[in-house]
CSV table of C-alpha atoms in Angstrom, one decimal:
chain,number,residue,atom,x,y,z
N,1,MET,CA,12.5,-1.7,13.2
N,2,ASP,CA,11.2,1.7,14.1
N,3,THR,CA,11.2,4.9,11.9
N,4,GLU,CA,14.2,6.3,13.6
N,5,ALA,CA,16.2,3.1,13.1
N,6,ALA,CA,15.1,3.0,9.4
N,7,THR,CA,16.2,6.6,9.1
N,8,GLY,CA,19.5,5.8,10.6
N,9,LEU,CA,19.9,2.9,8.3
N,10,LEU,CA,19.1,5.0,5.0
N,11,HIS,CA,21.7,7.6,6.3
N,12,LEU,CA,24.3,4.9,6.7
N,13,ILE,CA,23.6,3.4,3.2
N,14,ALA,CA,24.0,6.9,1.7
N,15,ALA,CA,27.2,7.5,3.4
N,16,GLU,CA,28.6,4.0,2.7
N,17,PRO,CA,26.8,2.4,-0.3
N,18,THR,CA,29.6,-0.2,-0.6
N,19,LEU,CA,28.0,-1.9,2.4
N,20,LEU,CA,25.4,-3.3,-0.1
N,21,ALA,CA,26.2,-6.0,-2.6
N,22,PRO,CA,26.5,-4.6,-6.2
N,23,ALA,CA,23.7,-5.0,-8.5
N,24,GLU,CA,23.8,-5.7,-12.1
N,25,ARG,CA,23.4,-2.5,-14.3
N,26,ASP,CA,20.0,-2.0,-15.2
N,27,ALA,CA,18.7,-5.1,-13.4
N,28,GLN,CA,15.0,-5.8,-14.1
N,29,GLY,CA,12.5,-8.6,-14.8
N,30,ASP,CA,14.2,-12.0,-14.3
N,31,THR,CA,17.2,-10.7,-12.4
N,32,LEU,CA,14.9,-9.1,-9.8
N,33,LEU,CA,12.8,-12.3,-9.6
N,34,SER,CA,15.8,-14.4,-9.0
N,35,ARG,CA,17.2,-12.1,-6.4
N,36,ASP,CA,13.7,-12.2,-4.6
N,37,ARG,CA,13.0,-15.8,-5.0
N,38,GLY,CA,15.9,-17.7,-6.1
N,39,GLU,CA,18.7,-16.5,-3.7
N,40,ARG,CA,18.7,-16.3,0.1
N,41,HIS,CA,19.6,-13.1,1.6
N,42,LEU,CA,19.2,-11.5,5.0
N,43,CYS,CA,17.2,-8.4,5.8
N,44,LEU,CA,19.7,-5.4,6.3
N,45,GLY,CA,17.2,-4.0,8.8
N,46,CYS,CA,16.6,-7.0,11.3
N,47,GLY,CA,18.7,-10.0,10.0
N,48,HIS,CA,15.7,-12.1,9.4
N,49,PRO,CA,15.3,-13.8,5.9
N,50,ALA,CA,14.7,-11.0,3.2
N,51,SER,CA,11.5,-11.2,1.2
N,52,CYS,CA,12.1,-8.4,-1.3
N,53,ALA,CA,15.1,-6.8,-2.9
N,54,VAL,CA,15.2,-3.2,-4.2
N,55,ILE,CA,18.0,-1.3,-6.1
N,56,VAL,CA,19.6,1.6,-4.5
N,57,HIS,CA,21.1,4.0,-7.0
N,58,SER,CA,24.3,5.4,-5.4
N,59,PRO,CA,27.5,7.2,-6.5
N,60,ALA,CA,29.2,3.9,-6.0
N,61,GLY,CA,26.8,2.2,-8.6
N,62,ASP,CA,23.7,0.4,-8.2
N,63,ARG,CA,23.3,-1.8,-5.0
N,64,TRP,CA,20.9,-4.4,-3.7
N,65,LEU,CA,18.9,-3.6,-0.6
N,66,ASP,CA,17.5,-6.8,0.9
N,67,LEU,CA,14.6,-6.3,3.4
N,68,CYS,CA,11.8,-8.5,5.0
N,69,ALA,CA,8.2,-7.7,4.7
N,70,THR,CA,8.3,-6.1,8.1
N,71,CYS,CA,11.1,-3.7,7.6
N,72,TRP,CA,10.2,-2.8,4.0
N,73,PRO,CA,7.2,-0.5,4.6
N,74,THR,CA,9.2,1.2,7.5
N,75,ILE,CA,12.2,1.9,5.2
N,76,ARG,CA,9.7,3.3,2.7
N,77,ARG,CA,8.0,5.6,5.2
N,78,ALA,CA,11.4,6.8,6.4
N,79,ASN,CA,12.6,7.4,2.8
N,80,ASP,CA,9.4,9.3,2.0
N,81,VAL,CA,9.9,11.5,5.1
N,82,GLY,CA,13.6,12.0,4.7
């Protein structure tokens, strides 16, 4: 994923957060670890197995954003710029 694609993905998430799975309210600690390690999810950026999960706070409520180790830094950079 390049920065332009990452920026587009962030705009899509902002416009339609319900594309992401709902996250438990105030998820932290064990909930985050089980999402990262205990369950199998695909990276929203490239479709490969996700290796990290972050929570997106949106008007539709908290949502899971699952990403692989390759897409995660690209999304972070796009988010910092955007």
